[in-house]
Coordinates of C-alpha atoms in Angstrom, one line a residue:
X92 CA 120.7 21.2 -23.8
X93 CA 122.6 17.9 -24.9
X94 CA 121.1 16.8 -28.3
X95 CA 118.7 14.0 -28.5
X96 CA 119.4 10.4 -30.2
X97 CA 117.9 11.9 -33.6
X98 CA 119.1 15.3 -33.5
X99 CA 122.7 13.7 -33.5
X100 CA 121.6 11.1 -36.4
X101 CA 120.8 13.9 -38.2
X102 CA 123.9 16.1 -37.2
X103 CA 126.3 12.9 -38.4
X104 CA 124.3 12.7 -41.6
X105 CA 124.8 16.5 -42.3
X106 CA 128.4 16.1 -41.9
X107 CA 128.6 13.4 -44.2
X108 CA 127.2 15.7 -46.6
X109 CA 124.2 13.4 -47.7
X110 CA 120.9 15.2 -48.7
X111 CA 118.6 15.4 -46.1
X112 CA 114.9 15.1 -45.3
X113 CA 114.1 15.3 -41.9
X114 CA 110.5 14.8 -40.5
X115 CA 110.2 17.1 -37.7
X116 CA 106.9 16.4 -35.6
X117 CA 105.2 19.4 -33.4
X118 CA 106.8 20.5 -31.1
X119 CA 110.4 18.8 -31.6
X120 CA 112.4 21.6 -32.1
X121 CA 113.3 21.5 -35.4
X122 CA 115.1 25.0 -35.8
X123 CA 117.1 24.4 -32.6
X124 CA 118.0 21.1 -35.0
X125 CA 118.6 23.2 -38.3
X126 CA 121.1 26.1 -35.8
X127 CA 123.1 22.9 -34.5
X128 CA 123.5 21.5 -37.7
X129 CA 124.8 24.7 -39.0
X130 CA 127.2 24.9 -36.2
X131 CA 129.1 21.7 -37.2
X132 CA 130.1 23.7 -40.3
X133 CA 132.2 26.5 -41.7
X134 CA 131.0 25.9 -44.7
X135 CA 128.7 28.6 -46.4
X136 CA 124.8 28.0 -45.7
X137 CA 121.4 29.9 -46.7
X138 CA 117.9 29.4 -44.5
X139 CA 115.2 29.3 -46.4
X140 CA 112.6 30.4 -44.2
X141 CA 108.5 30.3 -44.8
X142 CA 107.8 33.8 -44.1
X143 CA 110.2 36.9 -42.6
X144 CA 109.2 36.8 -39.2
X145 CA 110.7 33.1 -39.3
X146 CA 113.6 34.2 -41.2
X147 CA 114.7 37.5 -38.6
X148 CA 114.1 35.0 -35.7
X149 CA 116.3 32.2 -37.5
X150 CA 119.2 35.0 -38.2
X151 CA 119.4 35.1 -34.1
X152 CA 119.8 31.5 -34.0
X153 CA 122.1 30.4 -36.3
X154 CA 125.5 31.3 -36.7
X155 CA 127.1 33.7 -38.8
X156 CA 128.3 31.4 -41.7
X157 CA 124.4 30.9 -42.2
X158 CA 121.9 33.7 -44.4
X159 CA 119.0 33.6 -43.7
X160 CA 116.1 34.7 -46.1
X161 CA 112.9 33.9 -47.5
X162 CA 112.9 33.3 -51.1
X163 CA 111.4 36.2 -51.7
X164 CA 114.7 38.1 -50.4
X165 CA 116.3 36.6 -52.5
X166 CA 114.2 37.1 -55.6
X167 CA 113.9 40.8 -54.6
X168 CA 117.9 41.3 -54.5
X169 CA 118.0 39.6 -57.9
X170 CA 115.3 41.2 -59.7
X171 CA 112.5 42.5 -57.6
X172 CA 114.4 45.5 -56.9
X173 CA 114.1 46.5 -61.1
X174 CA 110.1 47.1 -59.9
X175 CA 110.7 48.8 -56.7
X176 CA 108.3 51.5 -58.2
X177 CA 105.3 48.9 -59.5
X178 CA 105.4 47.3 -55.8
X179 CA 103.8 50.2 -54.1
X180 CA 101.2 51.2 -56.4
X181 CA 97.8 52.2 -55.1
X182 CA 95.0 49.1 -55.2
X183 CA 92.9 49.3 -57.7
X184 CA 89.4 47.4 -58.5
X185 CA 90.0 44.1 -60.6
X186 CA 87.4 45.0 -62.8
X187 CA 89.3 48.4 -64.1
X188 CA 92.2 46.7 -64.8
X189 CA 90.2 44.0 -66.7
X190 CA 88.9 46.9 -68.7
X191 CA 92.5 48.3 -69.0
X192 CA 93.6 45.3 -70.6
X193 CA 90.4 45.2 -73.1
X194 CA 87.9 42.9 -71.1
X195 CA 84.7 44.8 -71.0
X196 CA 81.8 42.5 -72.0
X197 CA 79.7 39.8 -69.8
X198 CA 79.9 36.4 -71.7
X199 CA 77.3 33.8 -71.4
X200 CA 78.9 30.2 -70.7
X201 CA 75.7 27.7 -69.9
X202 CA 72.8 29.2 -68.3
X203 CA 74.8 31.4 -66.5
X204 CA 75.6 34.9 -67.4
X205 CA 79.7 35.7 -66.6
X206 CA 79.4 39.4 -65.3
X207 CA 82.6 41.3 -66.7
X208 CA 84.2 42.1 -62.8
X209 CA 83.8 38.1 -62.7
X210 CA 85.8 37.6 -65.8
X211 CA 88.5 40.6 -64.3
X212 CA 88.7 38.6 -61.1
X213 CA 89.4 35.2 -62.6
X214 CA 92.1 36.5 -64.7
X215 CA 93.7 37.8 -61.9
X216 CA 93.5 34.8 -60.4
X217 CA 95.1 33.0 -63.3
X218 CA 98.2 34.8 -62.9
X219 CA 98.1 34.2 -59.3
X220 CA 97.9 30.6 -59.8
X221 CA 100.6 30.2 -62.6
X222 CA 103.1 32.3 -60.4
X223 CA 102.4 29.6 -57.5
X224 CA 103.5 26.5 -60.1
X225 CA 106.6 25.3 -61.7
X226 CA 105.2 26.1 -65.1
X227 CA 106.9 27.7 -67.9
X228 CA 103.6 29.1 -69.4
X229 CA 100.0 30.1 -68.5
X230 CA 97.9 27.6 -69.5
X231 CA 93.8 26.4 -69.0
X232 CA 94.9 25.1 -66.0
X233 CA 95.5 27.8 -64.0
X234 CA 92.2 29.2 -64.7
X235 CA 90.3 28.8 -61.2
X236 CA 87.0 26.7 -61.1
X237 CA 84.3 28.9 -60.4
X238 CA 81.0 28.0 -58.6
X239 CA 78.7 26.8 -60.6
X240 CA 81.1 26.5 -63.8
X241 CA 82.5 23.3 -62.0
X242 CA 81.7 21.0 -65.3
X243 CA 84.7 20.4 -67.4
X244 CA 83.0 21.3 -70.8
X245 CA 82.3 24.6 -69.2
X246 CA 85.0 25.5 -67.5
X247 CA 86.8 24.8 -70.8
X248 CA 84.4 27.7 -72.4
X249 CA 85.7 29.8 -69.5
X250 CA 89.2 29.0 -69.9
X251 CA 89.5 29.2 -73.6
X252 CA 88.2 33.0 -72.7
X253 CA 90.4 34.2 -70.1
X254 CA 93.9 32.4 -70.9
X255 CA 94.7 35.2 -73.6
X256 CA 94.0 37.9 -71.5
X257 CA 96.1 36.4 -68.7
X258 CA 98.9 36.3 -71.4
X259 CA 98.1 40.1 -71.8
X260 CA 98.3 40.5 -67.9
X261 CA 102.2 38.8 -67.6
X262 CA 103.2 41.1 -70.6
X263 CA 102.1 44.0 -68.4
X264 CA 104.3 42.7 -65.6
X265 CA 107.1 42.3 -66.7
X266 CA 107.5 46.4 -68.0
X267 CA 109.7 47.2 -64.5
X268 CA 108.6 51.1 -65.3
X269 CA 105.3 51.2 -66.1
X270 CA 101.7 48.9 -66.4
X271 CA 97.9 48.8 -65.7
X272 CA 98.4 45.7 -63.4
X273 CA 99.5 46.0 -59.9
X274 CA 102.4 44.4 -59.1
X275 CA 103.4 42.0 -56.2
X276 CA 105.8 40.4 -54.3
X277 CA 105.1 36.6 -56.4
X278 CA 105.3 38.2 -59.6
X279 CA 109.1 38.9 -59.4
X280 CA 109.7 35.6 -57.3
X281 CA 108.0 34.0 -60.5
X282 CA 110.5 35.7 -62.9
X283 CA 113.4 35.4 -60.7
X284 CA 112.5 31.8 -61.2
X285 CA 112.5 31.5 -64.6
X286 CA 115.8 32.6 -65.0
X287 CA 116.4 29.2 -63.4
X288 CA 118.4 31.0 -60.7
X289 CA 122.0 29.2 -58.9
X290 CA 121.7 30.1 -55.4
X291 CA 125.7 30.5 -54.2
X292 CA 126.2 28.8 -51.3
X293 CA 127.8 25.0 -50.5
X294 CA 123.9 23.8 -47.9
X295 CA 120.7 25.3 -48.2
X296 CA 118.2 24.2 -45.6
X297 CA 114.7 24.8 -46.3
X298 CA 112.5 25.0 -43.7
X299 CA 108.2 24.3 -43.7
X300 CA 109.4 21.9 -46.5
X301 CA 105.6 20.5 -46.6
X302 CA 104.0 23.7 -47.1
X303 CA 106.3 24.4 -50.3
X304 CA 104.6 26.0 -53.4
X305 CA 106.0 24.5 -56.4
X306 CA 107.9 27.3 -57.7
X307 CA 110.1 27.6 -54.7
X308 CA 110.3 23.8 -54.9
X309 CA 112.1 24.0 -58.3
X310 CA 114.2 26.7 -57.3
X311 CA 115.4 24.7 -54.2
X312 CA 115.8 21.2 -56.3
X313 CA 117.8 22.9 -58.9
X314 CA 120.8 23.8 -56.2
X315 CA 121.1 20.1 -56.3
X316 CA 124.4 19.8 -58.5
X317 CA 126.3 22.4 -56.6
X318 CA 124.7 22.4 -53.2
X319 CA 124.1 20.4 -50.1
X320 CA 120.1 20.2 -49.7
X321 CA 118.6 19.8 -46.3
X322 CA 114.7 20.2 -46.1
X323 CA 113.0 20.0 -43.1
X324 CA 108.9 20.3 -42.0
X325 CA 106.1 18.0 -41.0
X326 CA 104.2 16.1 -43.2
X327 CA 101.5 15.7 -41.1
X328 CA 101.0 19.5 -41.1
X329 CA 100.8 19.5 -44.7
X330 CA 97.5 21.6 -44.9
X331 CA 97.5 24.2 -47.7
X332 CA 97.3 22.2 -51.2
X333 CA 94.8 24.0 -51.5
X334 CA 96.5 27.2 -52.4
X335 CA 98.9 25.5 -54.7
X336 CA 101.2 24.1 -51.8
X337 CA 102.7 20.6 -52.5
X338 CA 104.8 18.1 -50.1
X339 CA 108.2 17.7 -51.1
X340 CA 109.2 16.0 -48.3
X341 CA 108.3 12.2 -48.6
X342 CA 109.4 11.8 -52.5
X343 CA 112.2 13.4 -51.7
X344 CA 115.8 11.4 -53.4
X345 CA 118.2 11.8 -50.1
X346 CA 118.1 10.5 -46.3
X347 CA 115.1 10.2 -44.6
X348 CA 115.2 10.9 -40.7
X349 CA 112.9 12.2 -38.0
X350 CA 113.1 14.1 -35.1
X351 CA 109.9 12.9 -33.1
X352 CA 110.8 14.0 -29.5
X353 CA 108.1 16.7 -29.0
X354 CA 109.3 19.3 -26.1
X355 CA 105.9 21.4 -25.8
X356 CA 103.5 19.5 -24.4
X357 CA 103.6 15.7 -22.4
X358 CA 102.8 12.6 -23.1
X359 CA 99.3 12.3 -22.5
X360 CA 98.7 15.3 -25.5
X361 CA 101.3 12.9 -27.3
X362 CA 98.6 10.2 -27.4
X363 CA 95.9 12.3 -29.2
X364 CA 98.5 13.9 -31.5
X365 CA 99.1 10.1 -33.1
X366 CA 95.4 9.8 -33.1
X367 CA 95.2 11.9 -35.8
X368 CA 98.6 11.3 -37.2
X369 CA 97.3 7.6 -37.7
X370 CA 94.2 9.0 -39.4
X371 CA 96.7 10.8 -41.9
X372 CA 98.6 7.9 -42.7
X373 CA 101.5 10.0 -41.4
X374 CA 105.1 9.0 -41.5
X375 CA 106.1 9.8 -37.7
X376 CA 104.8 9.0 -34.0
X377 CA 105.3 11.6 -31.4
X378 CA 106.8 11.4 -27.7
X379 CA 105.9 13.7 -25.3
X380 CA 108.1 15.0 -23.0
X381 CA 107.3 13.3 -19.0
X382 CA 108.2 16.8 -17.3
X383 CA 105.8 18.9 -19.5
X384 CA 102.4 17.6 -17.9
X385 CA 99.8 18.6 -20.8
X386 CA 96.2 17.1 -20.0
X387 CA 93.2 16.5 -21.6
X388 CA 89.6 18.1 -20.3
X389 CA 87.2 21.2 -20.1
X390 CA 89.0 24.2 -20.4
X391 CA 86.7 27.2 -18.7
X392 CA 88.6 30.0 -20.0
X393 CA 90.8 29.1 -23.0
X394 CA 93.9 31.1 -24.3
X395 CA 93.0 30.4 -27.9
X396 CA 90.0 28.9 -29.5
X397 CA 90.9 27.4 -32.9
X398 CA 88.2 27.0 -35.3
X399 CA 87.5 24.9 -38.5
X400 CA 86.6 27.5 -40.9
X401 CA 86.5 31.7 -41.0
X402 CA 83.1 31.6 -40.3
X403 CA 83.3 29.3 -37.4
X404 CA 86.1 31.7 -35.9
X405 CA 82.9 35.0 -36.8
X406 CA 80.5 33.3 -34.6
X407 CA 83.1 32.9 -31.7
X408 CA 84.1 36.4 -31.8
X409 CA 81.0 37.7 -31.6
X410 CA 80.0 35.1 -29.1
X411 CA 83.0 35.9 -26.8
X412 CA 82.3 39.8 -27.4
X413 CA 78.8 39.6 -26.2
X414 CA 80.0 38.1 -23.4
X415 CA 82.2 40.7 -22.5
X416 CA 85.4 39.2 -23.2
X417 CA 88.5 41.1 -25.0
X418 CA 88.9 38.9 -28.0
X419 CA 91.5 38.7 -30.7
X420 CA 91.3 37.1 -34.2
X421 CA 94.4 35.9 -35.2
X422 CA 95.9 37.2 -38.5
X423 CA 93.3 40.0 -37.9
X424 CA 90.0 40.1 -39.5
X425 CA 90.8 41.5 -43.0
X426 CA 89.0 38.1 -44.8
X427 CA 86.3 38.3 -42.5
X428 CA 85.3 41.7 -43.5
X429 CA 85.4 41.1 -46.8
X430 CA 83.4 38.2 -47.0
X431 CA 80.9 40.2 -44.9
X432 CA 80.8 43.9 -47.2
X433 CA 80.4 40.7 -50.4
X434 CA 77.5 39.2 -48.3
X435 CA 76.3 43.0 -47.6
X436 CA 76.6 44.3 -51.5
X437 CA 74.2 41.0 -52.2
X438 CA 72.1 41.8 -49.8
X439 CA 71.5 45.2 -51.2
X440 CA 71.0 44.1 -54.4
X441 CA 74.5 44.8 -55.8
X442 CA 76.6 42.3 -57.8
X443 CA 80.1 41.5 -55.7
X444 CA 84.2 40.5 -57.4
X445 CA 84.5 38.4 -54.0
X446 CA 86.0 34.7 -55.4
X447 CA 83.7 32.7 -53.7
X448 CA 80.5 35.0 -54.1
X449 CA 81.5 36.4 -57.8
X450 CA 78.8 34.4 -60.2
X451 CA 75.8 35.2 -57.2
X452 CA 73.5 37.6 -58.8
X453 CA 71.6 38.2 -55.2
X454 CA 71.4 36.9 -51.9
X455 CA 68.5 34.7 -52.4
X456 CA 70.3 33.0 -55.5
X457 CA 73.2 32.5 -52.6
X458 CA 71.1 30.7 -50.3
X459 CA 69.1 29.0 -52.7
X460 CA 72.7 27.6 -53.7
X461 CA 73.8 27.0 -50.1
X462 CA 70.7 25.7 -49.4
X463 CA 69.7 22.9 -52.0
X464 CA 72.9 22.7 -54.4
X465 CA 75.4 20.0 -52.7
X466 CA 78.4 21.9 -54.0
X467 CA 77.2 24.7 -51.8
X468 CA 77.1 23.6 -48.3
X469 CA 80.3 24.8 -47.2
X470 CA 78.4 28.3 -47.9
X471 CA 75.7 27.8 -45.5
X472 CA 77.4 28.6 -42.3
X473 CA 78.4 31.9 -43.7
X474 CA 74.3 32.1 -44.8
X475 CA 73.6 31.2 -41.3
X476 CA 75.7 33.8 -39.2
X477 CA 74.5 36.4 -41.9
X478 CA 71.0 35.7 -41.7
X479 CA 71.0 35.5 -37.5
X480 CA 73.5 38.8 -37.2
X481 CA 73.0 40.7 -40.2
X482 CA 76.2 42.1 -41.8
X483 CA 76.3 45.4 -40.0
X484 CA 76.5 43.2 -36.6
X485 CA 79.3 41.5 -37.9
X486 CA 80.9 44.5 -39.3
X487 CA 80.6 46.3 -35.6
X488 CA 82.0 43.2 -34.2
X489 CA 85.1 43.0 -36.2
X490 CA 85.4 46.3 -35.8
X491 CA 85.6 45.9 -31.6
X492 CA 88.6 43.2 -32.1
X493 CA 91.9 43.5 -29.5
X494 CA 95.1 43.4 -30.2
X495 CA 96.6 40.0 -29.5
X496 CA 98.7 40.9 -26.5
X497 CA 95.3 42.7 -24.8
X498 CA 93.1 40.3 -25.9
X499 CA 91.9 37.5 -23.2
X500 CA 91.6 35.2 -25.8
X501 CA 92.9 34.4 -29.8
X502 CA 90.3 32.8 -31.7
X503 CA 91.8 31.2 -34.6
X504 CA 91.5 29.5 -37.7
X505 CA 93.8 25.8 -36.9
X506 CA 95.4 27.3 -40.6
X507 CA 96.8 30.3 -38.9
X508 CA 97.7 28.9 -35.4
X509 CA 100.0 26.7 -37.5
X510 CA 103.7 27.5 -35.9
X511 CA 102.0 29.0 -32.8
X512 CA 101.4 27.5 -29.8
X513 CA 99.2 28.8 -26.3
X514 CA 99.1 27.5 -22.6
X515 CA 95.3 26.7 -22.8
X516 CA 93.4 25.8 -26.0
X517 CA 90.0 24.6 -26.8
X518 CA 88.8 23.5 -30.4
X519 CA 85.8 24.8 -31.5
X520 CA 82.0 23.5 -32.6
X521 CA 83.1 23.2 -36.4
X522 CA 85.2 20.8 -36.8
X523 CA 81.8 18.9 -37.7
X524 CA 82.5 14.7 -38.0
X525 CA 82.6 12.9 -41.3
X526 CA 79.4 12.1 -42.7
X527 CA 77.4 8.7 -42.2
X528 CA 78.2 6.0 -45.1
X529 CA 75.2 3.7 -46.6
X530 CA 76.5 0.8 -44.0
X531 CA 75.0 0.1 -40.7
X532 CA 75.9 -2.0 -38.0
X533 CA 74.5 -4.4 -35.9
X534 CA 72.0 -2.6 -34.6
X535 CA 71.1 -0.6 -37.3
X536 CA 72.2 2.6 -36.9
X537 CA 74.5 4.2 -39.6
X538 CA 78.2 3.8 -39.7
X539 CA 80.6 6.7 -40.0
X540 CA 82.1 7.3 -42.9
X541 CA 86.0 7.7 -43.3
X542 CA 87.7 10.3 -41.9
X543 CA 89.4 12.4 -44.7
X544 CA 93.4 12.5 -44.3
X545 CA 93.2 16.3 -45.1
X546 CA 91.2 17.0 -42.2
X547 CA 92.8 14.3 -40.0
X548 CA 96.1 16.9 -40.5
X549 CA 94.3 19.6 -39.8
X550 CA 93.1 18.3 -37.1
X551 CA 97.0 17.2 -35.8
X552 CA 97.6 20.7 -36.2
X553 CA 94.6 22.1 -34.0
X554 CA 95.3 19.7 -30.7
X555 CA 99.2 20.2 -30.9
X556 CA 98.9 24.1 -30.4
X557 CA 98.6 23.7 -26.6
X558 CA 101.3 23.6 -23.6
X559 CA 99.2 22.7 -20.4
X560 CA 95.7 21.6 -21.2
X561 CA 93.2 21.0 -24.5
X562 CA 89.5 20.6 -24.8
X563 CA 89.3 18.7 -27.5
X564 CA 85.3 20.1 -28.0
X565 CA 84.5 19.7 -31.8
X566 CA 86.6 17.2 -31.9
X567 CA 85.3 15.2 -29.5
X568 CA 83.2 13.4 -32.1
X569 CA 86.3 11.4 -32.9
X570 CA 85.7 9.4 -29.5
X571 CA 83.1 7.5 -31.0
X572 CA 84.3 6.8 -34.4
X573 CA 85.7 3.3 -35.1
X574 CA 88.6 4.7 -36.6
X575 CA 89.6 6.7 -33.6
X576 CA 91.8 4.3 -32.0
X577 CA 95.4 3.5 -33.6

């Protein structure tokens, strides 16, 4: 296939050895991009890929002057290897090792009482966190919000209690032979990184650039001085911040390019992707390709169903399972289930270490919260499907799942379709519209509020997952919006 017009700007730049940012839209081929880049070289390249599937699929592509790895390769060949042993330690309860490390006591912050597997959790969590930035230290930051504890004054309590004992847990993890703390795969890329690594090669590309978590940002700036830096990702599909992931791309110091030339689906999908890119404020446009003819309409019997939230993609499982249909749930159903055996210990009158259902001391205090509280309404799906199935229901259901290449259909979450894409694909009921501001309009009724850029990318991400033909569904909603149109 002859290059495009940008996939040759951005060859020429490449070879002039300029760093490089280049804004690759759905769909544009962007590793095809990153493989003929590399070709136009002898010089010695690493891939920086998001995940190891990517990077054993890239190693086909590219040629053999070109490594590729995920970061965590490389971490593990320069340290992670010392706690080979720690890695494949048995899981343990996050309330043992709490009490390993000395944290055995419920505190009281406000009028709520901090149960000690709460306290074991949120350390845990700390560590997490810090290993995700480009921090030096643990600090009161890292300490997760908890529901409920959202005030500053007291989640300044809670931090001033759990910041020592997260201190105590990074000790632990950094004995290679020994600890009470189970050790993982961020713990020695975090250590790895403070050794402020030098990666040795003359170009590093870095791929899912938008999706970047800070410490693998600072690792990959700090080649700068030695190395040839070439990031490439989508903006637009910039939809995990809230894990700790961070855009690198548009403050990035280097040549900005695009590839925008989107070979998956037509021109007619084209249109609704800058829809939503509008709504994001995004940096690119996309052009569909005329002999790809995606259209827009009902779709009867979807390849995939991608859905707002995990709950959201519950209910279609088990709605698709009653109906006889083999389903799949893509990335499996492992956070499923463990919302639902949380929601089932509250039910039962049992306390749950579940994040999101730690500080509930019953399932009527959960959906009072849901219920009444306005921080809580995200819970109340998960209240509803609960309440309608019962847990054991959902259980069974989860427990019926297909495996993806026997399943008639994937229902998704849009996170995890991200990088995936199907022939058919229809968007799900909760993907629920903004809601409606204090204005009116002329005749009275209520006018929408803004569309949040967050969920405008998500969105991007949802309707650019299909080859041949998308029901936009729960989307729909955007239709009647006045900021629908560009």
């Amino acid at each position: 296939m002859n290059p495009t017009d940008e996939q040759s700007a951005a060859a020429d730049a490449f070879h002039a050895g300029q760093h490089l940012a280049l804004q690759a839209g759905a769909g544009t081929g962007k590793t095809t991009t990153l493989a003929l880049l590399a070709r136009t070289t002898q010089r010695r390249g690493r891939y920086l890929a998001y995940n190891r599937a990517i990077a054993q699929d890239a190693t086909a592509r590219f040629p053999k002057n070109v490594r590729c790895k995920t970061a965590h390769a490389l971490a593990y060949a320069a340290v992670g290897h010392r706690y080979t042993q720690r890695l494949n330690a048995p899981r343990r309860p996050a309330w043992q090792t709490g009490q390993a490390l000395g944290l055995t006591q419920a505190i009281r912050i406000g009028e709520r009482e901090v149960s000690q597997r709460a306290l074991s959790n949120a350390v845990l969590r700390t560590v997490t966190q810090f290993c995700h930035t480009a921090d030096p230290e643990i600090s009161r930051h890292h300490v997760p919000r908890l529901r409920g504890l959202e005030d500053q004054d007291l989640h300044n309590q809670l931090a001033a209690h759990i910041v020592p004992f997260a201190h105590k847990v990074w000790t632990d993890l950094q004995n290679p032979d020994d600890g009470c703390v189970r050790f993982d795969h961020d713990h020695y890329l975090k250590i790895w990184a403070l050794t402020q690594p030098r990666i040795d090669a003359d170009f590093l590309l870095l791929d899912e650039a938008q999706d970047t978590n800070p410490v693998v940002e600072q690792i990959f700036l700090n080649q700068r001085d030695h190395a040839q830096l070439v990031m490439v990702g989508d903006s637009a599909q910039a939809i995990y911040h809230w894990r700790g992931a961070k855009d690198i791309m548009t403050g990035f110091d280097g040549t900005q390019l695009a590839l925008s030339q989107s070979f998956r689906f037509g021109p007619h999908l084209a249109r609704e992707a800058n829809r939503w890119l509008h709504l994001a404020n995004a940096p690119i446009r996309l052009t569909g390709t005329p002999a790809v003819p995606t259209e827009l309409g009902y779709v009867d019997r979807p390849d995939a169903v991608l859905c707002r939230t995990n709950v959201g993609a519950m209910t279609q499982v088990m709605d698709l399972l009653a109906a006889g249909c083999r389903t799949a749930l893509g990335g499996g159903g492992d956070s499923l289930r463990t919302l639902a055996q949380a929601a089932r210990d509250l039910k039962e009158g049992r306390r749950t270490n579940h994040p999101e259902l730690v500080l509930f001391p019953s399932w009527g205090a959960l959906q009072d919260y849901a219920a009444h509280d306005p921080a809580g309404r995200d819970l109340q799906p998960l209240v509803d499907l609960v309440d309608t199935h019962g847990t054991d229901a959902i259980l069974a259901a989860l427990a019926r799942l297909s495996p993806e290449n026997h399943a008639e259909v994937t229902v998704s979450t849009a996170h995890k379709a991200k990088g995936r894409e199907w022939a058919r694909v229809k968007i799900a009921d909760d993907f629920t519209p903004p809601k409606d501001s204090e204005s009116t309009d002329g005749t009275g009724r209520s006018v929408p509020g803004p569309i949040d850029d967050g969920e405008a990318r998500l969105a991007y991400v949802a309707v650019t997952r299909t080859r041949q033909r998308l029901d936009l569904g729960g989307l729909s909603w955007v239709n009647d919006h006045p900021d629908g149109s560009e």
